[in-house]
Short mmCIF file of C-alpha atoms and ligand atoms in Angstrom, two decimals:
data_model
loop_
_atom_site.label_atom_id
_atom_site.label_comp_id
_atom_site.label_asym_id
_atom_site.label_seq_id
_atom_site.Cartn_x
_atom_site.Cartn_y
_atom_site.Cartn_z
CA UNK A 269 74.64 108.60 195.58
CA UNK A 270 73.32 109.54 192.18
CA UNK A 271 76.23 111.84 191.66
CA UNK A 272 78.77 109.14 192.47
CA UNK A 273 76.96 106.73 190.17
CA UNK A 274 77.01 109.34 187.44
CA UNK A 275 80.72 109.91 187.97
CA UNK A 276 81.32 106.17 187.83
CA UNK A 277 79.35 105.85 184.66
CA UNK A 278 81.28 108.70 183.15
CA UNK A 279 84.56 107.12 184.19
CA UNK A 280 83.43 103.83 182.66
CA UNK A 281 82.32 105.56 179.49
CA UNK A 282 85.60 107.45 179.27
CA UNK A 283 87.58 104.28 179.78
CA UNK A 284 85.59 102.54 177.06
CA UNK A 285 86.12 105.40 174.67
CA UNK A 286 89.82 105.40 175.42
CA UNK A 287 90.01 101.68 174.75
CA UNK A 288 88.09 102.02 171.53
CA UNK A 289 90.31 104.88 170.43
CA UNK A 290 93.37 102.81 171.29
CA UNK A 291 92.11 99.85 169.24
CA UNK A 292 91.43 102.22 166.37
CA UNK A 293 94.87 103.76 166.60
CA UNK A 294 96.51 100.35 166.69
CA UNK A 295 94.47 99.14 163.72
CA UNK A 296 95.20 102.35 161.86
CA UNK A 297 98.94 102.02 162.43
CA UNK A 298 98.98 98.34 161.52
CA UNK A 299 96.92 99.01 158.36
CA UNK A 300 99.72 101.26 157.17
CA UNK A 301 102.28 98.56 157.93
CA UNK A 302 100.05 95.92 156.37
CA UNK A 303 99.89 97.89 153.16
CA UNK A 304 103.65 98.44 153.14
CA UNK A 305 104.31 94.76 153.87
CA UNK A 306 101.89 93.35 151.30
CA UNK A 307 99.64 91.66 153.82
CA UNK A 308 96.46 91.97 151.76
CA UNK A 309 95.14 89.36 149.39
CA UNK A 310 92.00 88.72 147.40
CA UNK A 311 89.59 85.86 147.62
CA UNK A 312 87.21 85.18 144.74
CA UNK A 313 83.59 84.11 144.93
CA UNK A 314 81.90 82.82 141.77
CA UNK A 315 78.59 84.11 140.45
CA UNK A 316 76.35 81.68 138.61
CA UNK A 317 73.71 81.87 135.94
CA UNK A 318 70.86 80.46 138.00
CA UNK A 319 69.10 78.82 135.08
CA UNK A 320 72.10 77.09 133.49
CA UNK A 321 74.37 76.71 136.51
CA UNK A 322 77.32 78.17 134.61
CA UNK A 323 79.86 80.46 136.24
CA UNK A 324 79.42 83.87 134.66
CA UNK A 325 81.58 86.16 136.80
CA UNK A 326 83.20 86.49 140.20
CA UNK A 327 83.62 88.99 143.02
CA UNK A 328 87.01 89.88 144.48
CA UNK A 329 86.89 90.18 148.28
CA UNK A 330 89.83 91.53 150.25
CA UNK A 331 91.42 89.71 153.20
CA UNK A 332 94.17 90.81 155.55
CA UNK A 333 96.65 88.10 156.40
CA UNK A 334 97.96 89.11 159.79
CA UNK A 335 100.28 86.65 161.50
CA UNK A 336 98.68 83.62 159.83
CA UNK A 337 95.16 84.83 160.63
CA UNK A 338 92.79 86.07 157.95
CA UNK A 339 91.00 89.23 159.00
CA UNK A 340 87.60 90.02 157.53
CA UNK A 341 87.14 93.26 155.62
CA UNK A 342 84.32 94.15 157.98
CA UNK A 343 86.94 94.57 160.71
CA UNK A 344 89.20 96.94 158.83
CA UNK A 345 87.49 98.54 155.79
CA UNK A 346 85.50 100.99 157.97
CA UNK A 347 88.70 102.08 159.72
CA UNK A 348 90.55 102.27 156.41
CA UNK A 349 87.75 104.55 155.23
CA UNK A 350 87.92 106.81 158.25
CA UNK A 351 91.66 107.23 157.93
CA UNK A 352 91.80 107.58 154.16
CA UNK A 353 94.12 104.63 153.60
CA UNK A 354 91.20 103.05 151.73
CA UNK A 355 92.36 105.03 148.69
CA UNK A 356 95.68 103.23 148.16
CA UNK A 357 94.20 99.93 149.38
CA UNK A 358 91.28 100.25 146.97
CA UNK A 359 93.62 101.10 144.15
CA UNK A 360 95.67 98.02 145.00
CA UNK A 361 92.50 95.88 144.78
CA UNK A 362 91.71 97.23 141.31
CA UNK A 363 95.26 96.65 140.11
CA UNK A 364 95.25 93.11 141.53
CA UNK A 365 91.98 92.41 139.70
CA UNK A 366 93.57 93.66 136.46
CA UNK A 367 96.61 91.43 136.97
CA UNK A 368 94.34 88.45 137.64
CA UNK A 369 92.28 89.09 134.49
CA UNK A 370 95.48 89.30 132.47
CA UNK A 371 96.79 86.10 134.03
CA UNK A 372 93.58 84.17 133.27
CA UNK A 373 93.64 85.42 129.73
CA UNK A 374 97.30 84.54 129.09
CA UNK A 375 97.46 81.26 130.91
CA UNK A 376 93.98 79.84 130.24
CA UNK A 377 92.52 81.97 127.48
CA UNK A 378 89.57 82.60 129.76
CA UNK A 379 87.73 85.89 130.11
CA UNK A 380 85.70 85.82 133.30
CA UNK A 381 84.56 89.22 134.59
CA UNK A 382 85.79 90.30 138.03
CA UNK A 383 83.74 92.59 140.26
CA UNK A 384 85.59 94.86 142.68
CA UNK A 385 84.01 96.64 145.64
CA UNK A 386 84.44 100.38 145.81
CA UNK A 387 84.15 102.08 149.20
CA UNK A 388 82.18 105.28 149.65
CA UNK A 389 85.23 107.42 150.21
CA UNK A 390 86.99 105.83 147.29
CA UNK A 391 84.00 106.55 145.08
CA UNK A 392 84.12 110.20 146.13
CA UNK A 393 87.84 110.45 145.30
CA UNK A 394 88.40 112.48 142.09
CA UNK A 395 91.28 110.23 141.01
CA UNK A 396 89.14 107.06 140.96
CA UNK A 397 87.99 107.22 137.34
CA UNK A 398 91.37 108.28 135.85
CA UNK A 399 93.09 105.61 137.98
CA UNK A 400 90.74 102.90 136.72
CA UNK A 401 91.20 103.94 133.10
CA UNK A 402 94.95 104.07 133.48
CA UNK A 403 95.13 100.61 135.06
CA UNK A 404 92.86 99.07 132.43
CA UNK A 405 95.04 100.57 129.74
CA UNK A 406 98.29 99.49 131.35
CA UNK A 407 97.11 95.88 131.73
CA UNK A 408 95.20 95.92 128.43
CA UNK A 409 91.96 94.89 130.07
CA UNK A 410 88.73 94.87 128.10
CA UNK A 411 86.65 97.20 130.27
CA UNK A 412 83.55 95.01 130.26
CA UNK A 413 85.57 92.46 132.26
CA UNK A 414 85.81 94.87 135.18
CA UNK A 415 82.73 95.54 137.24
CA UNK A 416 82.54 98.00 140.11
CA UNK A 417 80.22 97.26 143.01
CA UNK A 418 79.12 100.43 144.74
CA UNK A 419 76.68 100.40 147.61
CA UNK A 420 73.35 102.04 147.27
CA UNK A 421 74.27 104.31 150.18
CA UNK A 422 77.48 105.59 148.51
CA UNK A 423 75.54 106.39 145.37
CA UNK A 424 72.84 108.28 147.22
CA UNK A 425 75.35 110.40 149.20
CA UNK A 426 75.60 112.77 146.30
CA UNK A 427 73.40 111.74 143.43
CA UNK A 428 74.62 114.35 140.93
CA UNK A 429 78.22 113.36 141.53
CA UNK A 430 77.30 109.68 141.33
CA UNK A 431 75.52 110.09 137.99
CA UNK A 432 78.47 111.99 136.58
CA UNK A 433 81.02 109.44 137.73
CA UNK A 434 79.00 106.45 136.64
CA UNK A 435 78.51 108.05 133.21
CA UNK A 436 82.28 108.30 132.86
CA UNK A 437 82.79 104.68 133.86
CA UNK A 438 79.95 103.40 131.73
CA UNK A 439 80.99 105.31 128.62
CA UNK A 440 84.47 103.82 129.04
CA UNK A 441 82.81 100.39 128.94
CA UNK A 442 83.06 99.29 132.57
CA UNK A 443 80.15 97.55 134.29
CA UNK A 444 78.54 98.95 137.40
CA UNK A 445 76.55 97.15 140.07
CA UNK A 446 74.59 98.64 142.94
CA UNK A 447 75.64 96.53 145.92
CA UNK A 448 73.50 95.68 148.96
CA UNK A 449 70.39 96.99 147.25
CA UNK A 450 67.38 97.48 149.48
CA UNK A 451 69.03 98.32 152.80
CA UNK A 452 70.03 101.87 151.90
CA UNK A 453 67.71 104.76 151.34
CA UNK A 454 67.49 104.81 147.58
CA UNK A 455 65.40 107.44 146.06
CA UNK A 456 63.58 105.28 143.56
CA UNK A 457 62.97 108.19 141.21
CA UNK A 458 66.72 108.61 140.77
CA UNK A 459 67.38 104.97 140.16
CA UNK A 460 66.37 105.21 136.52
CA UNK A 461 68.86 108.05 135.99
CA UNK A 462 71.79 106.06 137.34
CA UNK A 463 73.75 104.47 134.51
CA UNK A 464 74.09 101.10 136.20
CA UNK A 465 74.15 97.66 134.65
CA UNK A 466 73.42 95.41 137.62
CA UNK A 467 71.54 95.35 140.89
CA UNK A 468 72.58 93.09 143.76
CA UNK A 469 69.76 92.17 146.11
CA UNK A 470 71.09 92.40 149.64
CA UNK A 471 71.73 89.16 151.43
CA UNK A 472 69.23 89.93 154.21
CA UNK A 473 66.30 89.68 151.77
CA UNK A 474 67.60 86.45 150.26
CA UNK A 475 67.97 85.14 153.78
CA UNK A 476 64.20 85.54 154.32
CA UNK A 477 63.37 83.34 151.35
CA UNK A 478 61.30 81.42 150.50
CA UNK A 479 58.76 82.21 153.24
CA UNK A 480 59.19 85.96 153.52
CA UNK A 481 59.46 87.15 149.98
CA UNK A 482 57.73 90.50 149.38
CA UNK A 483 60.89 92.61 149.35
CA UNK A 484 62.94 90.22 147.24
CA UNK A 485 60.14 89.95 144.69
CA UNK A 486 59.66 93.71 144.61
CA UNK A 487 63.37 94.33 144.01
CA UNK A 488 63.40 91.65 141.33
CA UNK A 489 60.48 93.24 139.53
CA UNK A 490 62.01 96.68 139.81
CA UNK A 491 65.31 95.48 138.37
CA UNK A 492 63.57 93.61 135.58
CA UNK A 493 61.51 96.69 134.70
CA UNK A 494 64.66 98.79 134.58
CA UNK A 495 66.33 96.20 132.36
CA UNK A 496 69.14 95.50 134.79
CA UNK A 497 71.04 92.32 135.46
CA UNK A 498 70.03 91.06 138.87
CA UNK A 499 72.27 89.21 141.28
CA UNK A 500 70.94 87.60 144.43
CA UNK A 501 73.69 87.51 147.05
CA UNK A 502 73.96 85.26 150.06
CA UNK A 503 72.18 82.19 148.69
CA UNK A 504 72.72 79.57 151.39
CA UNK A 505 70.29 76.78 150.57
CA UNK A 506 68.35 75.00 147.87
CA UNK A 507 64.97 76.42 148.89
CA UNK A 508 66.25 79.97 148.38
CA UNK A 509 67.78 79.03 145.06
CA UNK A 510 64.59 77.36 143.85
CA UNK A 511 62.52 80.40 144.73
CA UNK A 512 64.92 82.65 142.83
CA UNK A 513 64.94 80.31 139.85
CA UNK A 514 61.17 80.32 139.76
CA UNK A 515 61.19 84.11 139.82
CA UNK A 516 63.64 84.24 136.89
CA UNK A 517 66.39 85.86 138.90
CA UNK A 518 69.34 85.82 136.53
CA UNK A 519 72.46 85.48 138.66
CA UNK A 520 73.21 83.96 142.05
CA UNK A 521 76.06 84.09 144.51
CA UNK A 522 76.39 82.53 147.94
CA UNK A 523 77.76 79.78 150.15
CA UNK A 524 75.30 77.28 148.66
CA UNK A 525 77.30 77.56 145.42
CA UNK A 526 80.71 78.38 146.88
CA UNK A 527 82.51 80.30 149.58
CA UNK A 528 84.96 82.98 148.46
CA UNK A 529 88.16 81.06 147.61
CA UNK A 530 91.88 81.84 147.49
CA UNK A 531 93.10 82.53 143.96
CA UNK A 532 94.73 79.13 143.36
CA UNK A 533 91.64 77.20 144.50
CA UNK A 534 89.34 79.43 142.49
CA UNK A 535 91.50 78.93 139.43
CA UNK A 536 91.67 75.16 139.79
CA UNK A 537 87.93 74.89 140.24
CA UNK A 538 86.48 77.50 137.91
CA UNK A 539 89.10 78.76 135.48
CA UNK A 540 91.38 75.90 134.44
CA UNK A 541 88.52 73.51 133.56
CA UNK A 542 86.96 76.17 131.35
CA UNK A 543 90.04 76.96 129.35
CA UNK A 544 89.00 78.74 126.17
CA UNK A 545 85.32 78.13 126.71
CA UNK A 546 84.16 81.07 128.80
CA UNK A 547 85.53 83.81 126.58
CA UNK A 548 83.21 86.25 124.85
CA UNK A 549 80.69 86.73 127.60
P1 C2E B 61 79.74 92.63 149.91
O1 C2E B 61 80.41 93.35 148.80
O2 C2E B 61 78.28 92.72 149.99
O3 C2E B 61 80.26 91.12 149.77
C1 C2E B 61 79.50 90.01 150.10
C2 C2E B 61 79.87 89.46 151.46
O4 C2E B 61 78.97 88.43 151.78
C3 C2E B 61 81.26 88.84 151.52
O5 C2E B 61 81.75 89.02 152.84
C4 C2E B 61 80.96 87.37 151.27
O6 C2E B 61 81.94 86.50 151.78
C5 C2E B 61 79.68 87.23 152.04
N1 C2E B 61 78.87 86.12 151.54
C6 C2E B 61 78.82 85.60 150.30
N2 C2E B 61 77.93 84.59 150.23
C7 C2E B 61 77.40 84.48 151.46
C8 C2E B 61 76.41 83.61 152.03
O7 C2E B 61 75.85 82.74 151.38
N3 C2E B 61 76.12 83.79 153.35
C9 C2E B 61 76.73 84.74 154.10
N4 C2E B 61 76.39 84.83 155.37
N5 C2E B 61 77.67 85.58 153.59
C10 C2E B 61 77.99 85.45 152.29
P2 C2E B 61 83.22 89.56 153.11
O8 C2E B 61 84.18 88.99 152.14
O9 C2E B 61 83.49 89.39 154.56
O10 C2E B 61 83.07 91.09 152.78
C11 C2E B 61 82.23 91.91 153.54
C12 C2E B 61 82.11 93.28 152.95
O11 C2E B 61 83.37 93.96 153.00
C13 C2E B 61 81.72 93.27 151.47
O12 C2E B 61 80.33 93.11 151.34
C14 C2E B 61 82.20 94.64 151.05
O13 C2E B 61 81.28 95.63 151.43
C15 C2E B 61 83.45 94.81 151.89
N6 C2E B 61 84.62 94.46 151.07
C16 C2E B 61 85.17 93.28 150.76
N7 C2E B 61 86.23 93.40 149.95
C17 C2E B 61 86.37 94.73 149.72
C18 C2E B 61 87.30 95.51 148.97
O14 C2E B 61 88.20 95.02 148.27
N8 C2E B 61 87.13 96.88 148.98
C19 C2E B 61 86.10 97.45 149.71
N9 C2E B 61 86.01 98.78 149.68
N10 C2E B 61 85.22 96.74 150.42
C20 C2E B 61 85.36 95.40 150.43
MG1 MG B 62 80.13 93.43 146.82
MG1 MG B 63 76.77 92.94 148.81
MG1 MG B 64 77.51 93.76 152.06
#
């Protein structure tokens, strides 16, 4: 009967919810352990000047090493955000980036900017800006070497708050990128009030290139008009790269250039060979 079917569906739904909640609880508990046991690490993906082919910066991307498996941030960052543990994890990422900058400077005399992703909840946290300043001071990091990637959606959550926070970061000398630009719901009129330095075109628009290009070209023009640095993310092939080059897109990042790499591989490939040549970007 319809009623029995409804009851069954409800039972199925309830069971699914229970399973999902259980997975969440397990992940939540193991995130706490993971943090305590130092199971996180950063991979680094280079960003290139499209015209010259030089490495100009990199992005730090978190990984969770769980029993010899590497877990993608997509599988745990949303849960870390829901539970609030993103705050200490995010702080750890910033500190790790500072340590890495210091290490590159001391060991190789290289100053290559590192971009760090900031989650929505982390961006809303009042201790973010003081924490960043304190870490930069402690590790004696030139602020322009640290860039914060904040998604368009986080910025638009509370525009007044975002402007205020970005002003503080910018006046302290840090760089700010809007990440995943184009998939959020940016209010274009506010964009010019946001003290940002860089715009990252979301991978999905780069993916459509070179055949479907209206959105990528519109974002490029917008960024150029606003005098921003523009990064195209997710470049996977030569045709996409050539289109971007032709359109004077400044910076590129993607598997076509390089996957995100563990620190030692990144260093061997992009830092050690450039000893004392990259500095003063
Ligand atoms: P995102 O900041 O937009 O980072 C770019 C993502 O695209 C990375 O995935 C990178 O590996 C991937 N990618 C780069 N080039 C290509 C390409 O050519 N093709 C394709 N298909 N993918 C490419 P990843 O490392 O899995 O990170 C996913 C997302 O997780 C990031 O997106 C960011 O939102 C978040 N995330 C990563 N690390 C952190 C972190 O330390 N803190 C926070 N809050 N979020 C992080
Ligand atoms: Mg990013
Ligand atoms: Mg992105
Ligand atoms: Mg993304």
